């Protein structure tokens, strides 16, 4: 009984790593950074359509459903391991009707063809005394695996929310760029018509008309590619919500503005990613699981003791089964000692240790990757906002330049080359500004995702994807 509390192998402790006290852009701050506000962060973009899409995706996404099934599997495995800690008891019963080749009668004569009936019933029980903690280490490992599966679901939801948001931003960006190209091409067609009128009046050359027509066609040539990218983003959104690719086309083709996040993102401190990032938590739980498996492999090298027992009864009549003279029993311990295994058990421990080392390094790598993701997304968002400000100034200047150039051209005060250059520059600047606005929203999504912002609502993981029927005893049917 004293040995029953003994366990071999290393006891797990969460490793600690040296982390920066602040993020790079917080180095000059004197006050403590505000904690990350990650709950429903996408709602701060104030787009009801995006909010509805995320709710739909959480309920219908197939990767989420798969992650739920993995949780059910891990929890069932845990219960299996716990069951190994308890005694195992089996009941068996049999009834046999037979004929002997001969039997001796009461007078001593031999009678051929005697019939007999035999009834048997009994219990068999066994219990392995977990002296060195092999079963307990198995339970420990299964518990860590179940926690890892739960973090896998959270990671799947985080990725899903990020993908829905990024693809939705892309959809609105492509729609805005298509609308810009169509407006610009229409304006350039009007300039080409004006040039044709001036050509007929002998005020310009045919070269000017060709340039004007070519510029409009060049702008229109961008539209098919943008429409193709738009359709692909809509298809991706539909599949992410668990629907056919074209399911959201009618809804999203109605258009809408590019989401424009205004507020700054609270990033907290680097240590927060260890608590908030599900992939980091999952890597840590996997490390814990592999540590417990070392103890399980080590325990296999030690002696094992099992208690076994049985009680049986036998009789020619059912009533005879409860008679004391018909009952037999036995019990006792069984000792098993590994004497020579050719080094297999030691090698199994070394395999488990090497796997633990791999998971330790994977956990460390997950932390560093998380820190890198936050730093990269933060820098990208800040610099993209600066870039968007300059592009807005550039587009405003080119817009005024194009207006003046067309006015001067209509009055005959400037050449068409200046109009051509102004309109080309204006379209490029306005298109770049739209691309930058999309990048700002995408970087905003990436930063919240890097900080660990995902779905934090209640999730039902108990309902299976496939509900079986008629699983009890029934006549089998051969499926063709």
Coordinates of C-alpha atoms in Angstrom, one line a residue:
X1 CA 0.0 0.0 0.0
X2 CA 2.9 2.3 0.7
X3 CA 4.3 1.6 -2.8
X4 CA 0.9 2.3 -4.4
X5 CA 1.7 6.0 -4.1
X6 CA 5.0 5.7 -5.9
X7 CA 5.6 7.1 -9.4
X8 CA 8.7 7.0 -11.6
X9 CA 9.7 9.4 -14.3
X10 CA 9.9 13.2 -14.2
X11 CA 7.1 15.3 -12.6
X12 CA 6.0 18.0 -15.0
X13 CA 6.6 21.7 -14.3
X14 CA 5.8 24.4 -16.8
X15 CA 9.1 25.7 -18.1
X16 CA 9.9 29.4 -17.9
X17 CA 11.6 31.5 -20.5
X18 CA 13.0 35.0 -20.4
X19 CA 10.6 37.3 -22.2
X20 CA 10.9 41.0 -22.9
X21 CA 9.1 43.3 -20.4
X22 CA 7.6 45.4 -23.1
X23 CA 6.9 45.3 -26.8
X24 CA 9.3 47.2 -29.0
X25 CA 7.1 50.2 -29.5
X26 CA 6.4 50.4 -25.8
X27 CA 10.0 50.9 -24.7
X28 CA 9.6 54.5 -23.9
X29 CA 6.3 54.2 -22.0
X30 CA 6.4 54.9 -18.2
X31 CA 3.0 53.6 -17.3
X32 CA 1.9 49.9 -17.4
X33 CA 0.5 49.0 -20.8
X34 CA -3.2 48.3 -20.9
X35 CA -4.3 44.7 -21.0
X36 CA -5.4 43.4 -24.4
X37 CA -9.1 43.8 -25.2
X38 CA -9.6 40.7 -27.3
X39 CA -13.3 39.8 -26.7
X40 CA -15.2 40.2 -29.9
X41 CA -12.5 42.5 -31.3
X42 CA -14.0 42.3 -34.8
X43 CA -17.1 44.2 -33.6
X44 CA -15.0 47.3 -33.2
X45 CA -14.9 47.5 -37.0
X46 CA -18.6 48.2 -36.8
X47 CA -19.7 46.0 -39.7
X48 CA -22.9 44.1 -39.1
X49 CA -22.4 41.9 -42.1
X50 CA -18.9 40.8 -40.8
X51 CA -20.4 40.0 -37.4
X52 CA -23.1 37.9 -38.9
X53 CA -20.6 36.0 -41.1
X54 CA -18.5 35.1 -38.1
X55 CA -21.5 33.9 -36.1
X56 CA -22.5 31.7 -39.1
X57 CA -19.0 30.4 -39.5
X58 CA -18.6 29.4 -35.9
X59 CA -21.8 27.3 -36.1
X60 CA -21.1 25.8 -39.5
X61 CA -17.4 25.5 -40.2
X62 CA -16.2 22.0 -40.8
X63 CA -12.8 22.4 -39.2
X64 CA -14.5 23.6 -36.0
X65 CA -16.7 20.5 -36.1
X66 CA -13.6 18.3 -36.5
X67 CA -11.9 20.0 -33.6
X68 CA -15.0 19.3 -31.5
X69 CA -14.9 15.6 -32.4
X70 CA -11.2 15.5 -31.4
X71 CA -12.2 16.8 -27.9
X72 CA -14.8 14.1 -27.6
X73 CA -12.2 11.5 -28.6
X74 CA -9.6 12.9 -26.1
X75 CA -12.1 12.9 -23.3
X76 CA -13.2 9.4 -24.0
X77 CA -9.5 8.3 -24.1
X78 CA -9.1 9.9 -20.7
X79 CA -12.0 7.9 -19.3
X80 CA -10.5 4.8 -20.7
X81 CA -7.2 5.4 -18.9
X82 CA -9.0 6.2 -15.6
X83 CA -10.9 2.9 -15.9
X84 CA -7.5 1.1 -15.9
X85 CA -7.0 2.1 -12.3
X86 CA -9.9 0.0 -11.0
X87 CA -10.3 -3.7 -10.7
X88 CA -11.7 -5.5 -13.8
X89 CA -14.5 -8.0 -13.1
X90 CA -16.1 -10.4 -15.7
X91 CA -19.1 -12.7 -15.3
X92 CA -19.5 -15.8 -17.4
X93 CA -22.1 -18.6 -17.5
X94 CA -22.6 -21.6 -19.7
X95 CA -25.0 -24.5 -20.1
X96 CA -23.9 -27.7 -21.8
X97 CA -26.0 -30.6 -23.0
X98 CA -24.0 -33.7 -24.2
X99 CA -23.7 -37.5 -24.4
X100 CA -21.0 -39.7 -23.0
X101 CA -19.8 -42.6 -24.9
X102 CA -20.8 -44.9 -22.0
X103 CA -21.7 -44.7 -18.3
X104 CA -21.9 -47.2 -15.4
X105 CA -25.3 -48.0 -14.1
X106 CA -26.4 -48.6 -10.5
X107 CA -26.0 -52.4 -10.8
X108 CA -22.4 -52.0 -12.1
X109 CA -23.4 -52.6 -15.7
X110 CA -22.2 -50.4 -18.5
X111 CA -24.8 -48.5 -20.5
X112 CA -23.9 -46.9 -23.8
X113 CA -25.2 -43.5 -24.8
X114 CA -25.7 -41.7 -21.5
X115 CA -26.9 -38.1 -21.6
X116 CA -25.7 -35.3 -19.3
X117 CA -26.4 -31.6 -18.6
X118 CA -23.8 -29.3 -17.0
X119 CA -24.3 -25.7 -15.8
X120 CA -21.4 -23.4 -14.9
X121 CA -21.3 -19.8 -13.7
X122 CA -18.5 -17.7 -12.2
X123 CA -16.7 -14.3 -11.7
X124 CA -13.2 -13.5 -12.7
X125 CA -11.5 -10.4 -11.3
X126 CA -8.1 -8.8 -11.8
X127 CA -6.4 -5.7 -10.5
X128 CA -3.0 -4.4 -11.4
X129 CA -1.4 -2.7 -8.4
X130 CA 0.0 0.4 -10.0
X131 CA 3.1 0.3 -7.9
X132 CA 5.3 2.5 -10.0
X133 CA 2.6 4.7 -11.5
X134 CA 2.4 3.4 -15.1
X135 CA -1.4 3.7 -15.1
X136 CA -1.4 7.0 -13.3
X137 CA 1.1 8.4 -15.7
X138 CA -1.2 7.2 -18.5
X139 CA -4.1 9.0 -16.9
X140 CA -2.0 12.1 -16.5
X141 CA -0.9 12.1 -20.1
X142 CA -4.5 11.6 -21.3
X143 CA -5.7 14.5 -19.2
X144 CA -3.0 16.7 -20.8
X145 CA -4.1 15.5 -24.2
X146 CA -7.7 16.4 -23.5
X147 CA -6.6 19.9 -22.5
X148 CA -4.5 20.1 -25.7
X149 CA -7.6 19.2 -27.8
X150 CA -9.6 22.0 -26.1
X151 CA -6.8 24.5 -27.0
X152 CA -6.8 23.0 -30.6
X153 CA -10.5 24.0 -30.8
X154 CA -9.7 27.5 -29.6
X155 CA -6.9 27.8 -32.1
X156 CA -9.2 26.6 -34.9
X157 CA -11.7 29.3 -33.9
X158 CA -9.0 31.9 -33.8
X159 CA -7.9 31.0 -37.3
X160 CA -11.5 30.9 -38.5
X161 CA -12.3 34.4 -37.1
X162 CA -9.1 35.8 -38.7
X163 CA -9.7 34.2 -42.0
X164 CA -13.4 35.3 -42.2
X165 CA -12.3 38.9 -41.3
X166 CA -9.4 39.0 -43.8
X167 CA -11.4 37.6 -46.7
X168 CA -14.3 39.9 -45.9
X169 CA -12.0 42.9 -46.0
X170 CA -10.6 41.6 -49.3
X171 CA -14.1 41.3 -50.8
X172 CA -14.9 45.0 -49.9
X173 CA -11.5 46.0 -51.2
X174 CA -12.0 44.4 -54.6
X175 CA -15.5 45.8 -54.9
X176 CA -14.1 49.3 -54.2
X177 CA -11.3 48.9 -56.7
X178 CA -13.7 47.6 -59.3
X179 CA -15.9 50.6 -58.8
X180 CA -12.9 53.0 -59.0
X181 CA -11.7 51.4 -62.2
X182 CA -15.2 51.6 -63.7
X183 CA -15.6 55.3 -62.8
X184 CA -12.1 56.1 -64.0
X185 CA -12.6 54.3 -67.3
X186 CA -15.9 56.2 -67.8
X187 CA -14.1 59.5 -67.2
X188 CA -11.3 58.5 -69.5
X189 CA -13.8 57.6 -72.2
X190 CA -15.3 61.1 -71.9
X191 CA -11.8 62.5 -72.4
X192 CA -11.4 60.3 -75.4
X193 CA -14.7 61.6 -76.8
X194 CA -13.6 65.1 -76.3
X195 CA -10.3 64.4 -78.0
X196 CA -12.2 62.9 -81.0
X197 CA -14.2 66.1 -81.2
X198 CA -11.1 68.2 -81.2
X199 CA -9.5 65.9 -83.8
X200 CA -12.5 66.4 -86.1
X201 CA -12.0 70.2 -85.6
X202 CA -8.3 69.8 -86.5
X203 CA -7.2 71.0 -83.0
X204 CA -5.3 67.8 -82.1
X205 CA -3.6 64.9 -83.8
X206 CA -4.7 61.3 -84.2
X207 CA -1.9 60.3 -81.7
X208 CA -3.8 62.1 -78.9
X209 CA -7.0 60.2 -79.7
X210 CA -5.1 56.9 -79.7
X211 CA -3.5 57.7 -76.4
X212 CA -6.9 58.6 -74.9
X213 CA -8.6 55.5 -76.1
X214 CA -5.7 53.3 -75.1
X215 CA -5.6 54.7 -71.5
X216 CA -9.3 54.0 -71.1
X217 CA -8.9 50.4 -72.4
X218 CA -5.9 49.9 -70.1
X219 CA -7.9 50.9 -67.1
X220 CA -10.8 48.6 -68.1
X221 CA -8.4 45.7 -68.5
X222 CA -7.9 45.7 -64.7
X223 CA -11.6 45.0 -64.0
X224 CA -11.7 41.2 -65.1
X225 CA -8.8 40.3 -62.8
X226 CA -10.3 42.2 -59.9
X227 CA -13.7 40.5 -60.5
X228 CA -11.9 37.1 -60.5
X229 CA -10.2 37.8 -57.2
X230 CA -13.5 39.1 -55.8
X231 CA -15.3 35.9 -56.8
X232 CA -12.5 33.7 -55.2
X233 CA -12.7 35.6 -51.9
X234 CA -16.5 35.2 -51.8
X235 CA -16.1 31.5 -52.6
X236 CA -13.6 31.2 -49.7
X237 CA -16.0 32.9 -47.3
X238 CA -18.8 30.6 -48.3
X239 CA -16.7 27.5 -47.7
X240 CA -15.4 28.9 -44.4
X241 CA -19.1 29.2 -43.2
X242 CA -19.7 25.6 -44.2
X243 CA -21.7 26.4 -47.4
X244 CA -21.2 25.8 -51.1
X245 CA -18.9 28.3 -52.8
X246 CA -21.6 30.5 -54.3
X247 CA -23.9 30.6 -51.3
X248 CA -22.9 34.2 -50.2
X249 CA -22.6 35.7 -53.7
X250 CA -26.0 37.4 -53.7
X251 CA -25.5 38.8 -50.2
X252 CA -22.0 40.1 -50.7
X253 CA -22.4 41.4 -54.2
X254 CA -24.7 44.1 -52.8
X255 CA -21.5 45.9 -51.8
X256 CA -20.4 47.7 -48.7
X257 CA -17.6 49.9 -47.4
X258 CA -14.1 48.7 -46.6
X259 CA -14.0 48.1 -42.8
X260 CA -12.0 51.0 -41.2
X261 CA -10.7 50.3 -37.7
X262 CA -9.9 53.5 -35.9
X263 CA -9.0 52.6 -32.4
X264 CA -5.6 51.6 -31.3
X265 CA -5.1 48.0 -30.2
X266 CA -4.1 47.3 -26.6
X267 CA -1.3 44.8 -26.7
X268 CA -0.5 44.3 -23.0
X269 CA 2.9 42.8 -22.3
X270 CA 4.7 39.9 -24.1
X271 CA 3.9 37.5 -21.2
X272 CA 0.2 37.8 -22.1
X273 CA 0.7 35.7 -25.3
X274 CA 1.4 32.7 -23.1
X275 CA -2.1 32.9 -21.6
X276 CA -4.0 34.2 -24.7
X277 CA -2.5 32.3 -27.6
X278 CA -4.2 28.9 -27.9
X279 CA -1.4 27.5 -30.1
X280 CA 1.1 28.4 -27.3
X281 CA -1.1 26.8 -24.7
X282 CA -1.5 23.7 -26.8
X283 CA 2.2 23.3 -27.3
X284 CA 2.7 23.6 -23.5
X285 CA 0.0 20.9 -22.9
X286 CA 1.6 18.6 -25.5
X287 CA 4.9 19.0 -23.7
X288 CA 3.2 18.1 -20.4
X289 CA 1.7 15.0 -22.1
X290 CA 5.1 13.8 -23.4
X291 CA 6.7 14.3 -20.0
X292 CA 4.0 12.0 -18.4
X293 CA 4.7 9.4 -21.1
X294 CA 8.3 9.2 -20.0
X295 CA 7.1 8.0 -16.6
X296 CA 4.8 5.4 -18.2
X297 CA 7.7 4.0 -20.3
X298 CA 10.0 4.0 -17.2
X299 CA 7.4 2.1 -15.1
X300 CA 7.5 -0.7 -17.6
X301 CA 11.1 -1.5 -16.5
X302 CA 9.9 -2.2 -12.9
X303 CA 8.2 -5.2 -11.5
X304 CA 4.4 -5.4 -11.8
X305 CA 2.1 -7.1 -9.4
X306 CA -1.5 -8.1 -10.2
X307 CA -4.2 -9.5 -7.9
X308 CA -6.3 -12.1 -9.6
X309 CA -9.2 -14.1 -8.3
X310 CA -12.2 -16.2 -9.5
X311 CA -15.2 -17.9 -8.1
X312 CA -17.0 -20.6 -10.0
X313 CA -19.9 -22.9 -9.5
X314 CA -20.8 -26.1 -11.3
X315 CA -23.8 -28.4 -11.3
X316 CA -26.1 -30.7 -13.3
X317 CA -29.1 -28.6 -12.3
X318 CA -29.5 -24.9 -12.1
X319 CA -30.4 -25.2 -8.4
X320 CA -27.1 -26.9 -7.8
X321 CA -25.2 -23.7 -8.7
X322 CA -25.8 -22.2 -5.2
X323 CA -24.8 -25.3 -3.2
X324 CA -21.6 -24.8 -1.2
X325 CA -20.2 -28.1 -2.4
X326 CA -20.5 -26.9 -6.0
X327 CA -18.6 -23.6 -5.5
X328 CA -14.9 -23.3 -6.0
X329 CA -12.7 -20.2 -5.7
X330 CA -9.1 -19.0 -5.9
X331 CA -7.2 -15.8 -5.5
X332 CA -3.6 -14.6 -5.3
X333 CA -1.0 -12.2 -6.5
X334 CA 1.0 -12.4 -9.8
X335 CA 4.5 -11.0 -10.0
X336 CA 6.0 -10.1 -13.3
X337 CA 9.6 -8.9 -13.4
X338 CA 11.3 -7.9 -16.7
X339 CA 14.6 -9.8 -16.6
X340 CA 16.0 -9.5 -20.1
X341 CA 14.3 -7.6 -23.0
X342 CA 17.3 -6.9 -25.2
X343 CA 17.3 -3.2 -24.2
X344 CA 13.8 -2.6 -25.6
X345 CA 12.4 -1.1 -22.4
X346 CA 15.4 1.3 -21.9
X347 CA 15.1 2.3 -25.6
X348 CA 11.4 3.0 -25.1
X349 CA 12.3 5.4 -22.3
X350 CA 14.9 7.1 -24.5
X351 CA 12.3 7.5 -27.3
X352 CA 9.9 9.1 -24.9
X353 CA 12.6 11.5 -23.6
X354 CA 13.6 12.5 -27.2
X355 CA 9.9 13.2 -28.0
X356 CA 9.7 15.3 -24.8
X357 CA 12.7 17.3 -26.0
X358 CA 11.1 17.9 -29.3
X359 CA 8.0 19.1 -27.7
X360 CA 10.0 21.3 -25.3
X361 CA 11.7 23.0 -28.3
X362 CA 8.3 23.2 -30.1
X363 CA 6.9 25.0 -27.1
X364 CA 9.8 27.5 -27.1
X365 CA 9.5 28.0 -30.8
X366 CA 5.7 28.6 -30.4
X367 CA 6.4 31.4 -27.9
X368 CA 9.0 33.0 -30.1
X369 CA 6.8 32.8 -33.1
X370 CA 3.9 34.4 -31.2
X371 CA 6.1 37.3 -30.1
X372 CA 7.3 37.7 -33.7
X373 CA 3.7 37.7 -35.0
X374 CA 2.7 40.5 -32.6
X375 CA 5.8 42.6 -33.4
X376 CA 5.4 42.2 -37.1
X377 CA 1.7 42.9 -37.2
X378 CA 2.1 46.0 -34.9
X379 CA 4.8 47.5 -37.1
X380 CA 2.9 46.7 -40.3
X381 CA -0.3 48.3 -38.9
X382 CA 1.5 51.5 -37.7
X383 CA 3.5 52.0 -40.9
X384 CA 0.5 51.2 -43.1
X385 CA -1.4 54.0 -41.4
X386 CA 1.4 56.4 -42.1
X387 CA 1.5 55.2 -45.7
X388 CA -2.2 55.7 -46.1
X389 CA -2.0 59.3 -44.9
X390 CA 0.6 60.0 -47.5
X391 CA -1.4 58.3 -50.2
X392 CA -4.5 60.2 -49.3
X393 CA -2.5 63.4 -49.7
X394 CA -1.1 62.2 -53.0
X395 CA -4.5 61.2 -54.3
X396 CA -5.9 64.6 -53.4
X397 CA -3.1 66.4 -55.2
X398 CA -3.4 64.3 -58.3
X399 CA -7.2 64.8 -58.3
X400 CA -6.7 68.5 -58.4
X401 CA -4.0 68.2 -61.1
X402 CA -6.2 66.1 -63.3
X403 CA -9.1 68.5 -62.9
X404 CA -6.9 71.4 -63.9
X405 CA -5.3 69.5 -66.8
X406 CA -8.7 68.6 -68.3
X407 CA -9.9 72.2 -67.9
X408 CA -6.8 73.6 -69.6
X409 CA -7.0 71.0 -72.3
X410 CA -10.6 71.9 -73.1
X411 CA -9.5 75.5 -73.4
X412 CA -6.6 74.6 -75.6
X413 CA -4.1 75.8 -73.1
X414 CA -2.1 72.6 -72.6
X415 CA -1.2 69.4 -74.5
X416 CA -3.0 66.1 -74.2
X417 CA 0.1 64.5 -72.8
X418 CA -0.4 66.5 -69.5
X419 CA -4.0 65.2 -69.3
X420 CA -2.8 61.7 -70.1
X421 CA -0.2 61.8 -67.4
X422 CA -2.5 63.4 -64.8
X423 CA -5.3 60.8 -65.3
X424 CA -2.9 57.9 -65.2
X425 CA -1.3 59.2 -62.0
X426 CA -4.7 59.9 -60.4
X427 CA -6.0 56.4 -61.0
X428 CA -2.8 54.8 -59.7
X429 CA -2.9 57.0 -56.6
X430 CA -6.5 56.3 -55.8
X431 CA -6.1 52.6 -56.4
X432 CA -3.0 52.5 -54.1
X433 CA -5.0 54.3 -51.4
X434 CA -7.7 51.7 -51.6
X435 CA -5.1 48.9 -51.4
X436 CA -3.6 50.6 -48.4
X437 CA -7.0 50.9 -46.6
X438 CA -7.4 47.1 -47.2
X439 CA -3.9 46.5 -45.8
X440 CA -4.8 48.6 -42.6
X441 CA -7.8 46.5 -41.9
X442 CA -5.9 43.3 -42.7
X443 CA -3.1 44.2 -40.4
X444 CA -5.6 45.1 -37.7
X445 CA -7.0 41.6 -38.1
X446 CA -3.5 40.1 -38.0
X447 CA -2.5 42.0 -34.8
X448 CA -5.6 40.9 -32.9
X449 CA -5.1 37.3 -34.1
X450 CA -1.4 37.4 -33.1
X451 CA -2.4 38.6 -29.6
X452 CA -4.8 35.5 -29.3
X453 CA -8.1 37.1 -30.0
X454 CA -10.6 34.5 -31.1
X455 CA -14.1 33.3 -30.3
X456 CA -14.7 33.2 -26.6
X457 CA -18.4 32.2 -26.6
X458 CA -19.8 29.0 -25.3
X459 CA -19.3 25.9 -27.5
X460 CA -21.3 22.7 -27.5
X461 CA -18.7 19.9 -27.9
X462 CA -20.9 17.0 -26.8
X463 CA -23.2 16.7 -29.8
X464 CA -21.7 14.3 -32.4
X465 CA -21.6 15.2 -36.1
X466 CA -23.1 11.8 -37.0
X467 CA -26.0 10.5 -34.8
X468 CA -26.2 6.7 -35.1
X469 CA -29.5 4.9 -35.0
X470 CA -30.5 1.3 -34.4
X471 CA -27.2 0.5 -32.6
X472 CA -28.6 -2.2 -30.3
X473 CA -29.0 -5.9 -31.1
X474 CA -30.9 -6.2 -34.4
X475 CA -30.9 -8.4 -37.5
X476 CA -28.0 -7.6 -39.7
X477 CA -28.5 -6.4 -43.3
X478 CA -26.0 -6.9 -46.0
X479 CA -25.3 -3.6 -47.8
X480 CA -24.8 -3.8 -51.5

